[in-house]
XYZ file of N, CA and C in Angstrom:
180
model
N -71.094 -59.075 -48.215
C -70.764 -59.293 -47.042
C -69.200 -59.549 -46.763
N -68.827 -58.901 -45.589
C -67.494 -58.607 -45.178
C -67.113 -59.845 -44.300
N -66.150 -60.545 -44.771
C -65.391 -61.486 -44.002
C -64.510 -61.080 -42.939
N -64.606 -61.146 -41.948
C -63.623 -60.968 -40.882
C -62.850 -62.089 -40.563
N -61.560 -61.793 -40.221
C -60.579 -62.765 -39.792
C -60.766 -63.373 -38.744
N -60.629 -64.580 -38.196
C -60.753 -65.096 -36.966
C -59.720 -64.808 -36.112
N -60.174 -64.437 -34.759
C -59.472 -63.715 -33.926
C -58.121 -64.512 -33.661
N -56.597 -64.158 -33.376
C -55.547 -64.492 -33.516
C -55.409 -65.059 -32.177
N -55.022 -66.263 -31.714
C -54.645 -66.739 -30.434
C -53.187 -66.332 -30.306
N -52.805 -65.639 -29.399
C -51.206 -65.264 -29.098
C -50.618 -66.756 -28.469
N -49.449 -66.479 -29.081
C -48.652 -67.870 -28.266
C -48.198 -67.822 -26.856
N -48.084 -69.072 -26.497
C -47.818 -68.846 -24.879
C -46.308 -69.355 -24.550
N -45.663 -68.697 -23.843
C -44.048 -69.194 -23.403
C -44.080 -69.816 -22.143
N -44.835 -69.424 -21.265
C -44.997 -70.055 -19.781
C -44.617 -71.111 -19.636
N -45.110 -72.184 -20.332
C -44.516 -73.587 -20.195
C -43.029 -74.058 -20.505
N -42.325 -72.988 -21.433
C -41.183 -73.015 -21.885
C -40.214 -72.582 -20.762
N -40.847 -71.555 -19.956
C -40.150 -71.053 -18.574
C -39.886 -72.222 -17.587
N -41.269 -72.703 -17.195
C -41.141 -73.733 -16.335
C -40.324 -74.998 -16.858
N -40.545 -75.655 -18.119
C -39.740 -76.891 -18.613
C -38.450 -76.333 -18.788
N -38.061 -75.041 -18.918
C -36.491 -74.905 -18.836
C -36.005 -74.952 -17.210
N -36.754 -74.267 -16.435
C -36.243 -74.237 -15.424
C -36.258 -75.920 -14.565
N -37.147 -76.923 -15.225
C -37.253 -78.133 -14.329
C -36.230 -78.803 -15.127
N -35.995 -78.665 -16.386
C -34.968 -79.494 -17.246
C -33.483 -79.334 -16.691
N -33.236 -77.712 -16.392
C -31.944 -77.113 -16.223
C -31.431 -77.789 -14.662
N -32.778 -78.099 -13.705
C -32.359 -78.551 -12.393
C -32.072 -80.261 -12.506
N -32.709 -80.650 -13.420
C -32.540 -82.094 -13.657
C -31.123 -82.379 -14.214
N -30.876 -81.595 -15.019
C -29.432 -81.496 -15.594
C -28.341 -81.006 -14.713
N -28.377 -80.487 -13.732
C -27.516 -79.836 -12.686
C -27.406 -80.742 -11.785
N -28.474 -81.838 -11.471
C -28.143 -82.606 -10.460
C -27.120 -83.431 -10.924
N -26.847 -83.749 -12.130
C -25.879 -84.735 -12.313
C -24.588 -84.376 -13.250
N -24.546 -82.866 -12.928
C -23.368 -82.335 -13.838
C -22.566 -81.612 -12.425
N -21.422 -81.257 -12.975
C -20.681 -80.527 -11.798
C -21.125 -79.209 -11.482
N -21.868 -78.865 -12.278
C -22.446 -77.147 -12.127
C -23.223 -77.004 -10.699
N -24.108 -78.326 -10.593
C -24.843 -78.509 -9.481
C -26.174 -77.907 -10.009
N -27.317 -78.055 -9.061
C -28.698 -78.040 -9.278
C -29.143 -76.435 -9.222
N -28.360 -75.688 -8.522
C -28.887 -74.165 -8.416
C -28.329 -73.589 -9.909
N -27.068 -73.837 -10.511
C -26.757 -73.338 -11.589
C -27.540 -73.805 -12.687
N -27.893 -75.156 -12.592
C -28.764 -75.715 -13.557
C -29.892 -74.917 -13.752
N -30.559 -74.766 -12.765
C -31.871 -74.097 -12.503
C -31.906 -72.812 -13.089
N -30.897 -72.092 -12.823
C -30.714 -70.601 -13.320
C -30.444 -70.470 -15.059
N -29.725 -71.494 -15.308
C -29.341 -71.690 -16.560
C -30.676 -72.092 -17.578
N -31.131 -73.289 -17.121
C -32.313 -73.345 -17.480
C -33.589 -72.240 -17.438
N -33.881 -71.733 -16.443
C -34.359 -70.364 -16.355
C -34.485 -69.424 -17.208
N -32.788 -69.112 -17.662
C -32.705 -68.049 -18.571
C -32.862 -68.558 -20.047
N -32.614 -69.787 -20.194
C -32.709 -70.493 -21.498
C -34.394 -70.344 -21.986
N -35.351 -70.485 -20.858
C -36.574 -70.681 -21.215
C -37.135 -69.229 -21.431
N -36.982 -68.370 -20.571
C -37.110 -66.864 -20.567
C -36.348 -66.472 -21.947
N -35.433 -66.624 -22.686
C -34.935 -66.127 -23.678
C -35.749 -66.782 -25.043
N -36.008 -67.952 -24.882
C -37.098 -68.508 -25.829
C -38.218 -67.887 -25.918
N -38.914 -67.935 -24.476
C -40.244 -67.135 -24.585
C -40.373 -65.509 -25.019
N -39.261 -64.876 -25.025
C -39.217 -63.517 -25.438
C -39.046 -63.399 -26.793
N -38.276 -64.632 -27.405
C -38.066 -64.535 -28.952
C -39.643 -64.920 -29.451
N -40.362 -66.042 -28.791
C -41.578 -66.461 -29.382
C -42.421 -65.045 -29.251
N -42.426 -64.323 -28.010
C -43.200 -63.066 -28.003
C -43.150 -62.047 -29.197
N -41.716 -61.757 -29.274
C -41.349 -60.838 -30.500
C -41.720 -61.203 -31.747
N -41.478 -62.611 -32.433
C -42.044 -63.071 -33.325
C -43.529 -63.125 -33.510
N -44.239 -63.420 -32.463
C -45.698 -63.220 -32.496
C -46.286 -61.989 -32.619
N -45.597 -60.764 -32.068
C -46.008 -59.499 -32.606
C -45.952 -59.079 -33.900
N -44.818 -59.847 -34.835
C -44.822 -59.235 -36.108
C -45.976 -59.982 -37.137
N -46.654 -60.933 -36.425
C -47.795 -61.728 -37.230
C -48.687 -60.804 -37.335
């Protein structure tokens, strides 16, 4: 009997993008950068981490 491996579930990074944007806005409210820059920085970090997770998942 041949055993097949269970189907792999890909990692999801969409939550990291959303959390980065929300956290960036929250930090930006209390910093001299402002909420818009905080949002963009948080969004960029979330996208970067999500892409890194996606690339790591491709290698598995």
